[in-house]
Structure formats: C-alpha cells, structure tokens
Amino acid sequence: MKRIIAIMCFLTILFGIILGVSYMRADASQKTIANKLIRFHVIANSDTTEDQALKLKVRDEVLKYITPKLKNAKDIEDSRKILESNNVIIKEIAKKVVKENGYTYTVNTMLSHENFPVKSYGNITLPQGNYEAYRIIIGSGEGHNWWCVMFPPLCFTDITKGEIAYEETEKEMKSVLTPEEYKLVDNRNNEEIESNEVVFKFKILEGIKSIYRKVQKTSFFGLLHFAFLLICYFEKDNTLNYICHFQNEVLCN
C-alpha cells in the first residue's frame, strides 16, 4: 500500500512538472511573438449578410487612409504612435461609411490588449493569447470580425494573389521575428493538411494552458483524491474497497 501511494505521489509530481514546463514554454513563445506585433480587427454589428458587407466597406476605407502612413513606420512604437495620432480620423472615416450606407450604428475605435484564439491569415498562424490590437467595433460588435496584422504591415498584402503575396508576407514577418519564431507561425506550403497541422499544434498548446490553469486551482486534497481513486481501482482488499466506496459517496456527490 505504501509503495502504491509513493508511486502515485511521484507520478503526480512528475505530471505537474511536465505540465508546468510545457505551459511556460508555450506561454513564453506566444508572449515573445505578441510583443512584436500589432493586430487589426474590424468587428461587425452582427452576422447578417448586410452587417458583414458593411464591415468590409469600413475596412476598405480605413485601410485606404492608413496604408501610406503605416507603410513608412520604422518600428512597432512608430506604428503605435501613428495609430494613436490618427484614431479620431479613423473613427470619423468609419462613421461616415456607416452613415452613407444607411445605418445609425455607433462606432468605437481603440488600441488595446485583447485575448484572441488561434487565427490564420494567409501563410501565418498565430497562437492563442494576449495581443495588442487596433479594433474598430461597429454597433453592438456581436458579429464575426475581419483581422490582419498591422505591424509588420500585412493588411496591405493581397493574399489572393498567390506566391508573390506569400513572399511579401514572409519578408515582413522575418523583419521582426527571429528564424525560430517565424518557423513557429509559418504554414507557408499553403497545403490544407499542413495548415491544419499548425493550427492543431496551437490547439494542443491551448489545451495545455487550460489544463495547467485548472490544476493550479485544484487543492492538494483534490490531487490526493484523484490518486486515491486510482489506488481504489487497483486494490482488491475488502476493507479498503469499503473505504473507497464511502469516500466516493461523500466526496463525489
């Protein structure tokens, strides 16, 4: 019995160490990448065809205005200053588009840090995590959003053009990311199975983070309870089985 308990304690500690290291590596990689990027999101009022079409019109007019300015940005701090200094004008452009299309939706624009799920843009797949983003929220902002990367300037690369666009994207991303970081987000072969593998890899990292957070909230007694359940599963002693049955009735219900 003592040997089983010792083994369970060892396995619990080992599991915690492996989970912790995996979490820290995934979290560190995401934060390093996120610190070098500014995302751009345009969020529609709803998912109706009309609201989604309006979202794209707002996007087009805003990008038409801000493109020349961001293209000349020297670094991420310069891009941030450009967005902040042009925030009022961008908001007015978006409001004008909304009004010209016969809507009375409010428009909110902001540069903030938000949590985003795994997302792909062309040959780039970004892991889930907290990113700095310039957001335009139309109306209630309950619809799907259109997104891209404002720094480095990927919003202005037409990903429908094929290999040339991918080469431009690679060039821009490699200008701010290390080779190791770029390799992590690249799905450049543009084959469905390979792209899905990149997304799947980040989904696994999301799962690791989720499990780690749950384990952090689990009490030591909860872990012991889990270990005890495993012991009960393998032990055949009648007295121990009775105790196991009792603790299951009390602790699990």
PDB file of C-alpha atoms in Angstrom:
ATOM      1  CA  MET A   1       0.000   0.000   0.000  1.00  0.00           C
ATOM      2  CA  LYS A   2       2.749   2.484   0.925  1.00  0.00           C
ATOM      3  CA  ARG A   3       4.569   1.635  -2.289  1.00  0.00           C
ATOM      4  CA  ILE A   4       1.476   2.421  -4.353  1.00  0.00           C
ATOM      5  CA  ILE A   5       0.979   5.729  -2.548  1.00  0.00           C
ATOM      6  CA  ALA A   6       4.638   6.628  -3.100  1.00  0.00           C
ATOM      7  CA  ILE A   7       4.334   5.813  -6.815  1.00  0.00           C
ATOM      8  CA  MET A   8       1.152   7.881  -7.117  1.00  0.00           C
ATOM      9  CA  CYS A   9       2.774  10.850  -5.379  1.00  0.00           C
ATOM     10  CA  PHE A  10       5.794  10.598  -7.673  1.00  0.00           C
ATOM     11  CA  LEU A  11       3.609  10.415 -10.799  1.00  0.00           C
ATOM     12  CA  THR A  12       1.531  13.374  -9.605  1.00  0.00           C
ATOM     13  CA  ILE A  13       4.652  15.486  -9.050  1.00  0.00           C
ATOM     14  CA  LEU A  14       6.122  14.386 -12.396  1.00  0.00           C
ATOM     15  CA  PHE A  15       2.884  15.234 -14.195  1.00  0.00           C
ATOM     16  CA  GLY A  16       2.864  18.666 -12.568  1.00  0.00           C
ATOM     17  CA  ILE A  17       6.456  19.368 -13.600  1.00  0.00           C
ATOM     18  CA  ILE A  18       5.891  18.298 -17.225  1.00  0.00           C
ATOM     19  CA  LEU A  19       2.666  20.296 -17.425  1.00  0.00           C
ATOM     20  CA  GLY A  20       4.309  23.352 -15.880  1.00  0.00           C
ATOM     21  CA  VAL A  21       7.300  23.295 -18.230  1.00  0.00           C
ATOM     22  CA  SER A  22       5.052  22.810 -21.289  1.00  0.00           C
ATOM     23  CA  TYR A  23       2.837  25.689 -20.183  1.00  0.00           C
ATOM     24  CA  MET A  24       5.754  28.043 -19.566  1.00  0.00           C
ATOM     25  CA  ARG A  25       7.317  27.272 -22.945  1.00  0.00           C
ATOM     26  CA  ALA A  26       4.052  27.772 -24.824  1.00  0.00           C
ATOM     27  CA  ASP A  27       3.263  30.950 -22.904  1.00  0.00           C
ATOM     28  CA  ALA A  28       6.764  32.381 -23.403  1.00  0.00           C
ATOM     29  CA  SER A  29       6.687  31.706 -27.163  1.00  0.00           C
ATOM     30  CA  GLN A  30       3.309  33.390 -27.572  1.00  0.00           C
ATOM     31  CA  LYS A  31       4.280  36.435 -25.498  1.00  0.00           C
ATOM     32  CA  THR A  32       7.548  36.900 -27.388  1.00  0.00           C
ATOM     33  CA  ILE A  33       5.721  36.868 -30.723  1.00  0.00           C
ATOM     34  CA  ALA A  34       2.868  39.047 -29.439  1.00  0.00           C
ATOM     35  CA  ASN A  35       5.269  41.754 -28.241  1.00  0.00           C
ATOM     36  CA  LYS A  36       6.435  42.238 -31.828  1.00  0.00           C
ATOM     37  CA  LEU A  37       3.015  42.558 -33.491  1.00  0.00           C
ATOM     38  CA  ILE A  38       0.006  44.862 -33.691  1.00  0.00           C
ATOM     39  CA  ARG A  39      -3.178  43.231 -34.959  1.00  0.00           C
ATOM     40  CA  PHE A  40      -6.087  44.944 -36.725  1.00  0.00           C
ATOM     41  CA  HIS A  41      -9.671  43.840 -36.141  1.00  0.00           C
ATOM     42  CA  VAL A  42     -12.921  45.143 -37.611  1.00  0.00           C
ATOM     43  CA  ILE A  43     -15.894  43.694 -35.728  1.00  0.00           C
ATOM     44  CA  ALA A  44     -19.320  43.701 -37.379  1.00  0.00           C
ATOM     45  CA  ASN A  45     -22.559  44.608 -35.628  1.00  0.00           C
ATOM     46  CA  SER A  46     -23.918  41.113 -36.337  1.00  0.00           C
ATOM     47  CA  ASP A  47     -23.507  38.163 -38.672  1.00  0.00           C
ATOM     48  CA  THR A  48     -26.227  39.204 -41.109  1.00  0.00           C
ATOM     49  CA  THR A  49     -25.140  39.495 -44.733  1.00  0.00           C
ATOM     50  CA  GLU A  50     -25.704  43.258 -44.647  1.00  0.00           C
ATOM     51  CA  ASP A  51     -23.684  43.850 -41.475  1.00  0.00           C
ATOM     52  CA  GLN A  52     -20.828  41.695 -42.711  1.00  0.00           C
ATOM     53  CA  ALA A  53     -20.761  43.610 -46.010  1.00  0.00           C
ATOM     54  CA  LEU A  54     -20.712  46.903 -44.084  1.00  0.00           C
ATOM     55  CA  LYS A  55     -17.764  45.660 -42.040  1.00  0.00           C
ATOM     56  CA  LEU A  56     -15.734  45.077 -45.204  1.00  0.00           C
ATOM     57  CA  LYS A  57     -16.605  48.531 -46.555  1.00  0.00           C
ATOM     58  CA  VAL A  58     -15.375  50.104 -43.319  1.00  0.00           C
ATOM     59  CA  ARG A  59     -12.207  48.021 -43.531  1.00  0.00           C
ATOM     60  CA  ASP A  60     -11.517  49.110 -47.110  1.00  0.00           C
ATOM     61  CA  GLU A  61     -11.894  52.829 -46.407  1.00  0.00           C
ATOM     62  CA  VAL A  62      -9.833  52.718 -43.221  1.00  0.00           C
ATOM     63  CA  LEU A  63      -7.008  50.782 -44.881  1.00  0.00           C
ATOM     64  CA  LYS A  64      -7.075  53.149 -47.843  1.00  0.00           C
ATOM     65  CA  TYR A  65      -6.392  56.017 -45.444  1.00  0.00           C
ATOM     66  CA  ILE A  66      -3.921  54.417 -43.042  1.00  0.00           C
ATOM     67  CA  THR A  67      -1.888  52.334 -45.516  1.00  0.00           C
ATOM     68  CA  PRO A  68       0.567  55.048 -46.654  1.00  0.00           C
ATOM     69  CA  LYS A  69       1.185  56.149 -43.079  1.00  0.00           C
ATOM     70  CA  LEU A  70       1.877  52.704 -41.612  1.00  0.00           C
ATOM     71  CA  LYS A  71       3.999  51.673 -44.576  1.00  0.00           C
ATOM     72  CA  ASN A  72       6.508  54.325 -43.510  1.00  0.00           C
ATOM     73  CA  ALA A  73       6.616  53.188 -39.875  1.00  0.00           C
ATOM     74  CA  LYS A  74      10.149  52.392 -38.718  1.00  0.00           C
ATOM     75  CA  ASP A  75       9.200  50.054 -35.876  1.00  0.00           C
ATOM     76  CA  ILE A  76       6.304  48.919 -33.706  1.00  0.00           C
ATOM     77  CA  GLU A  77       6.492  52.013 -31.486  1.00  0.00           C
ATOM     78  CA  ASP A  78       6.280  54.245 -34.552  1.00  0.00           C
ATOM     79  CA  SER A  79       3.231  52.281 -35.770  1.00  0.00           C
ATOM     80  CA  ARG A  80       1.620  52.650 -32.356  1.00  0.00           C
ATOM     81  CA  LYS A  81       2.092  56.433 -32.399  1.00  0.00           C
ATOM     82  CA  ILE A  82       0.666  56.670 -35.924  1.00  0.00           C
ATOM     83  CA  LEU A  83      -2.461  54.753 -34.910  1.00  0.00           C
ATOM     84  CA  GLU A  84      -2.945  56.789 -31.745  1.00  0.00           C
ATOM     85  CA  SER A  85      -2.490  60.130 -33.520  1.00  0.00           C
ATOM     86  CA  ASN A  86      -4.914  59.112 -36.283  1.00  0.00           C
ATOM     87  CA  ASN A  87      -7.503  57.449 -34.067  1.00  0.00           C
ATOM     88  CA  VAL A  88     -10.042  60.298 -34.285  1.00  0.00           C
ATOM     89  CA  ILE A  89      -9.763  60.494 -38.082  1.00  0.00           C
ATOM     90  CA  ILE A  90     -10.098  56.706 -38.448  1.00  0.00           C
ATOM     91  CA  LYS A  91     -13.216  56.768 -36.289  1.00  0.00           C
ATOM     92  CA  GLU A  92     -14.744  59.532 -38.424  1.00  0.00           C
ATOM     93  CA  ILE A  93     -13.980  57.583 -41.608  1.00  0.00           C
ATOM     94  CA  ALA A  94     -15.709  54.502 -40.198  1.00  0.00           C
ATOM     95  CA  LYS A  95     -18.722  56.530 -39.020  1.00  0.00           C
ATOM     96  CA  LYS A  96     -19.021  58.142 -42.446  1.00  0.00           C
ATOM     97  CA  VAL A  97     -19.102  54.752 -44.183  1.00  0.00           C
ATOM     98  CA  VAL A  98     -21.770  53.515 -41.765  1.00  0.00           C
ATOM     99  CA  LYS A  99     -23.912  56.617 -42.324  1.00  0.00           C
ATOM    100  CA  GLU A 100     -23.505  56.575 -46.124  1.00  0.00           C
ATOM    101  CA  ASN A 101     -24.809  53.020 -46.166  1.00  0.00           C
ATOM    102  CA  GLY A 102     -27.964  53.978 -44.297  1.00  0.00           C
ATOM    103  CA  TYR A 103     -27.117  52.748 -40.800  1.00  0.00           C
ATOM    104  CA  THR A 104     -27.110  54.504 -37.442  1.00  0.00           C
ATOM    105  CA  TYR A 105     -24.673  52.169 -35.691  1.00  0.00           C
ATOM    106  CA  THR A 106     -22.207  53.611 -33.236  1.00  0.00           C
ATOM    107  CA  VAL A 107     -18.506  53.156 -33.970  1.00  0.00           C
ATOM    108  CA  ASN A 108     -15.779  52.657 -31.392  1.00  0.00           C
ATOM    109  CA  THR A 109     -12.072  52.578 -32.173  1.00  0.00           C
ATOM    110  CA  MET A 110      -9.276  51.715 -29.779  1.00  0.00           C
ATOM    111  CA  LEU A 111      -5.753  50.427 -29.405  1.00  0.00           C
ATOM    112  CA  SER A 112      -5.835  47.846 -26.623  1.00  0.00           C
ATOM    113  CA  HIS A 113      -4.658  44.422 -25.493  1.00  0.00           C
ATOM    114  CA  GLU A 114      -7.117  41.595 -26.068  1.00  0.00           C
ATOM    115  CA  ASN A 115      -7.113  37.815 -25.832  1.00  0.00           C
ATOM    116  CA  PHE A 116      -7.507  36.040 -29.177  1.00  0.00           C
ATOM    117  CA  PRO A 117      -7.877  32.371 -30.179  1.00  0.00           C
ATOM    118  CA  VAL A 118      -5.666  30.632 -32.758  1.00  0.00           C
ATOM    119  CA  LYS A 119      -6.070  32.513 -36.061  1.00  0.00           C
ATOM    120  CA  SER A 120      -4.630  32.159 -39.555  1.00  0.00           C
ATOM    121  CA  TYR A 121      -4.008  34.933 -42.063  1.00  0.00           C
ATOM    122  CA  GLY A 122      -2.589  33.692 -45.344  1.00  0.00           C
ATOM    123  CA  ASN A 123       0.507  31.677 -44.530  1.00  0.00           C
ATOM    124  CA  ILE A 124       0.698  32.945 -40.938  1.00  0.00           C
ATOM    125  CA  THR A 125      -0.963  31.199 -37.985  1.00  0.00           C
ATOM    126  CA  LEU A 126      -0.768  32.988 -34.642  1.00  0.00           C
ATOM    127  CA  PRO A 127      -1.125  31.121 -31.330  1.00  0.00           C
ATOM    128  CA  GLN A 128      -3.845  31.905 -28.833  1.00  0.00           C
ATOM    129  CA  GLY A 129      -3.001  34.620 -26.343  1.00  0.00           C
ATOM    130  CA  ASN A 130      -2.991  38.298 -25.476  1.00  0.00           C
ATOM    131  CA  TYR A 131      -2.087  40.683 -28.317  1.00  0.00           C
ATOM    132  CA  GLU A 132      -2.011  44.410 -28.871  1.00  0.00           C
ATOM    133  CA  ALA A 133      -4.682  45.242 -31.429  1.00  0.00           C
ATOM    134  CA  TYR A 134      -6.300  48.228 -33.101  1.00  0.00           C
ATOM    135  CA  ARG A 135     -10.023  47.485 -33.089  1.00  0.00           C
ATOM    136  CA  ILE A 136     -12.986  49.036 -34.868  1.00  0.00           C
ATOM    137  CA  ILE A 137     -16.260  47.924 -33.297  1.00  0.00           C
ATOM    138  CA  ILE A 138     -19.403  48.587 -35.324  1.00  0.00           C
ATOM    139  CA  GLY A 139     -22.669  48.781 -33.365  1.00  0.00           C
ATOM    140  CA  SER A 140     -23.004  46.047 -30.758  1.00  0.00           C
ATOM    141  CA  GLY A 141     -19.946  44.244 -32.132  1.00  0.00           C
ATOM    142  CA  GLU A 142     -21.586  40.825 -31.968  1.00  0.00           C
ATOM    143  CA  GLY A 143     -20.647  39.696 -35.474  1.00  0.00           C
ATOM    144  CA  HIS A 144     -17.589  37.910 -36.805  1.00  0.00           C
ATOM    145  CA  ASN A 145     -14.532  40.072 -37.267  1.00  0.00           C
ATOM    146  CA  TRP A 146     -12.087  40.576 -40.102  1.00  0.00           C
ATOM    147  CA  TRP A 147      -8.479  40.680 -38.989  1.00  0.00           C
ATOM    148  CA  CYS A 148      -4.919  41.038 -40.164  1.00  0.00           C
ATOM    149  CA  VAL A 149      -1.546  42.212 -38.835  1.00  0.00           C
ATOM    150  CA  MET A 150      -0.910  45.971 -38.888  1.00  0.00           C
ATOM    151  CA  PHE A 151       2.692  45.718 -37.770  1.00  0.00           C
ATOM    152  CA  PRO A 152       4.524  44.446 -39.636  1.00  0.00           C
ATOM    153  CA  PRO A 153       2.158  45.715 -42.390  1.00  0.00           C
ATOM    154  CA  LEU A 154       0.471  42.548 -43.677  1.00  0.00           C
ATOM    155  CA  CYS A 155      -3.005  44.080 -44.085  1.00  0.00           C
ATOM    156  CA  PHE A 156      -1.880  45.590 -47.337  1.00  0.00           C
ATOM    157  CA  THR A 157      -0.745  42.324 -48.896  1.00  0.00           C
ATOM    158  CA  ASP A 158      -3.434  40.737 -51.051  1.00  0.00           C
ATOM    159  CA  ILE A 159      -3.302  37.082 -50.010  1.00  0.00           C
ATOM    160  CA  THR A 160      -5.409  36.088 -53.021  1.00  0.00           C
ATOM    161  CA  LYS A 161      -2.539  36.839 -55.400  1.00  0.00           C
ATOM    162  CA  GLY A 162      -0.704  33.631 -54.567  1.00  0.00           C
ATOM    163  CA  GLU A 163       3.025  33.024 -54.153  1.00  0.00           C
ATOM    164  CA  ILE A 164       4.082  36.667 -54.585  1.00  0.00           C
ATOM    165  CA  ALA A 165       1.894  37.715 -51.653  1.00  0.00           C
ATOM    166  CA  TYR A 166       3.275  34.913 -49.520  1.00  0.00           C
ATOM    167  CA  GLU A 167       6.815  36.020 -50.292  1.00  0.00           C
ATOM    168  CA  GLU A 168       5.934  39.567 -49.222  1.00  0.00           C
ATOM    169  CA  THR A 169       4.341  38.277 -46.032  1.00  0.00           C
ATOM    170  CA  GLU A 170       7.395  36.163 -45.263  1.00  0.00           C
ATOM    171  CA  LYS A 171       9.681  39.137 -45.812  1.00  0.00           C
ATOM    172  CA  GLU A 172       7.684  41.394 -43.490  1.00  0.00           C
ATOM    173  CA  MET A 173       7.371  38.800 -40.720  1.00  0.00           C
ATOM    174  CA  LYS A 174      11.032  37.842 -40.870  1.00  0.00           C
ATOM    175  CA  SER A 175      11.939  41.501 -40.443  1.00  0.00           C
ATOM    176  CA  VAL A 176      10.569  41.423 -36.874  1.00  0.00           C
ATOM    177  CA  LEU A 177      10.662  37.745 -35.850  1.00  0.00           C
ATOM    178  CA  THR A 178      13.664  35.505 -35.282  1.00  0.00           C
ATOM    179  CA  PRO A 179      14.018  32.432 -37.557  1.00  0.00           C
ATOM    180  CA  GLU A 180      12.741  30.223 -34.713  1.00  0.00           C
ATOM    181  CA  GLU A 181       9.715  32.450 -34.087  1.00  0.00           C
ATOM    182  CA  TYR A 182       8.877  32.639 -37.781  1.00  0.00           C
ATOM    183  CA  LYS A 183       9.099  28.866 -38.111  1.00  0.00           C
ATOM    184  CA  LEU A 184       6.568  28.560 -35.295  1.00  0.00           C
ATOM    185  CA  VAL A 185       3.916  30.670 -37.060  1.00  0.00           C
ATOM    186  CA  ASP A 186       4.651  29.730 -40.682  1.00  0.00           C
ATOM    187  CA  ASN A 187       2.346  27.476 -42.673  1.00  0.00           C
ATOM    188  CA  ARG A 188       3.831  28.650 -45.969  1.00  0.00           C
ATOM    189  CA  ASN A 189       3.423  25.489 -48.033  1.00  0.00           C
ATOM    190  CA  ASN A 190      -0.239  26.502 -48.118  1.00  0.00           C
ATOM    191  CA  GLU A 191      -1.441  22.914 -48.248  1.00  0.00           C
ATOM    192  CA  GLU A 192      -4.572  22.261 -46.240  1.00  0.00           C
ATOM    193  CA  ILE A 193      -3.140  19.397 -44.232  1.00  0.00           C
ATOM    194  CA  GLU A 194      -0.018  21.361 -43.284  1.00  0.00           C
ATOM    195  CA  SER A 195      -2.022  24.450 -42.367  1.00  0.00           C
ATOM    196  CA  ASN A 196      -4.290  22.312 -40.200  1.00  0.00           C
ATOM    197  CA  GLU A 197      -1.253  20.786 -38.520  1.00  0.00           C
ATOM    198  CA  VAL A 198      -0.062  24.253 -37.484  1.00  0.00           C
ATOM    199  CA  VAL A 199      -3.500  25.118 -36.094  1.00  0.00           C
ATOM    200  CA  PHE A 200      -3.697  21.714 -34.369  1.00  0.00           C
ATOM    201  CA  LYS A 201      -0.292  22.326 -32.777  1.00  0.00           C
ATOM    202  CA  PHE A 202      -1.506  25.610 -31.286  1.00  0.00           C
ATOM    203  CA  LYS A 203      -4.783  23.991 -30.196  1.00  0.00           C
ATOM    204  CA  ILE A 204      -2.705  21.497 -28.207  1.00  0.00           C
ATOM    205  CA  LEU A 205      -0.849  24.401 -26.581  1.00  0.00           C
ATOM    206  CA  GLU A 206      -4.219  25.976 -25.726  1.00  0.00           C
ATOM    207  CA  GLY A 207      -5.247  22.690 -24.113  1.00  0.00           C
ATOM    208  CA  ILE A 208      -2.049  22.506 -22.087  1.00  0.00           C
ATOM    209  CA  LYS A 209      -2.597  26.043 -20.803  1.00  0.00           C
ATOM    210  CA  SER A 210      -6.207  25.244 -19.889  1.00  0.00           C
ATOM    211  CA  ILE A 211      -5.276  22.059 -18.013  1.00  0.00           C
ATOM    212  CA  TYR A 212      -2.434  23.845 -16.201  1.00  0.00           C
ATOM    213  CA  ARG A 213      -4.758  26.613 -15.001  1.00  0.00           C
ATOM    214  CA  LYS A 214      -7.267  24.054 -13.736  1.00  0.00           C
ATOM    215  CA  VAL A 215      -4.559  22.108 -11.912  1.00  0.00           C
ATOM    216  CA  GLN A 216      -3.368  25.363 -10.327  1.00  0.00           C
ATOM    217  CA  LYS A 217      -6.859  25.845  -8.889  1.00  0.00           C
ATOM    218  CA  THR A 218      -7.052  22.243  -7.661  1.00  0.00           C
ATOM    219  CA  SER A 219      -6.311  21.743  -3.969  1.00  0.00           C
ATOM    220  CA  PHE A 220      -3.691  19.312  -2.750  1.00  0.00           C
ATOM    221  CA  PHE A 221      -6.533  17.248  -1.324  1.00  0.00           C
ATOM    222  CA  GLY A 222      -8.110  17.131  -4.764  1.00  0.00           C
ATOM    223  CA  LEU A 223      -4.926  15.641  -6.206  1.00  0.00           C
ATOM    224  CA  LEU A 224      -4.757  13.147  -3.355  1.00  0.00           C
ATOM    225  CA  HIS A 225      -8.385  12.258  -4.024  1.00  0.00           C
ATOM    226  CA  PHE A 226      -7.514  11.554  -7.646  1.00  0.00           C
ATOM    227  CA  ALA A 227      -4.571   9.396  -6.587  1.00  0.00           C
ATOM    228  CA  PHE A 228      -6.781   7.595  -4.061  1.00  0.00           C
ATOM    229  CA  LEU A 229      -9.334   6.788  -6.759  1.00  0.00           C
ATOM    230  CA  LEU A 230      -6.632   5.138  -8.845  1.00  0.00           C
ATOM    231  CA  ILE A 231      -5.456   3.134  -5.852  1.00  0.00           C
ATOM    232  CA  CYS A 232      -9.041   2.028  -5.197  1.00  0.00           C
ATOM    233  CA  TYR A 233      -9.318   0.893  -8.781  1.00  0.00           C
ATOM    234  CA  PHE A 234      -6.362  -1.467  -8.452  1.00  0.00           C
ATOM    235  CA  GLU A 235      -6.720  -2.612  -4.815  1.00  0.00           C
ATOM    236  CA  LYS A 236      -8.756  -5.726  -4.056  1.00  0.00           C
ATOM    237  CA  ASP A 237      -8.755  -5.613  -0.233  1.00  0.00           C
ATOM    238  CA  ASN A 238     -12.365  -5.658   1.074  1.00  0.00           C
ATOM    239  CA  THR A 239     -11.766  -3.134   3.870  1.00  0.00           C
ATOM    240  CA  LEU A 240     -10.090  -0.708   1.514  1.00  0.00           C
ATOM    241  CA  ASN A 241     -12.889  -1.180  -1.011  1.00  0.00           C
ATOM    242  CA  TYR A 242     -15.418  -0.210   1.644  1.00  0.00           C
ATOM    243  CA  ILE A 243     -13.449   2.955   2.467  1.00  0.00           C
ATOM    244  CA  CYS A 244     -13.188   3.768  -1.219  1.00  0.00           C
ATOM    245  CA  HIS A 245     -16.922   3.362  -1.668  1.00  0.00           C
ATOM    246  CA  PHE A 246     -17.590   5.611   1.326  1.00  0.00           C
ATOM    247  CA  GLN A 247     -15.250   8.417   0.202  1.00  0.00           C
ATOM    248  CA  ASN A 248     -16.712   8.320  -3.309  1.00  0.00           C
ATOM    249  CA  GLU A 249     -20.217   8.744  -1.919  1.00  0.00           C
ATOM    250  CA  VAL A 250     -19.156  11.644   0.325  1.00  0.00           C
ATOM    251  CA  LEU A 251     -16.639  13.489  -1.860  1.00  0.00           C
ATOM    252  CA  CYS A 252     -18.041  12.948  -5.334  1.00  0.00           C
ATOM    253  CA  ASN A 253     -21.724  13.664  -4.710  1.00  0.00           C
TER     254      ASN A 253
END
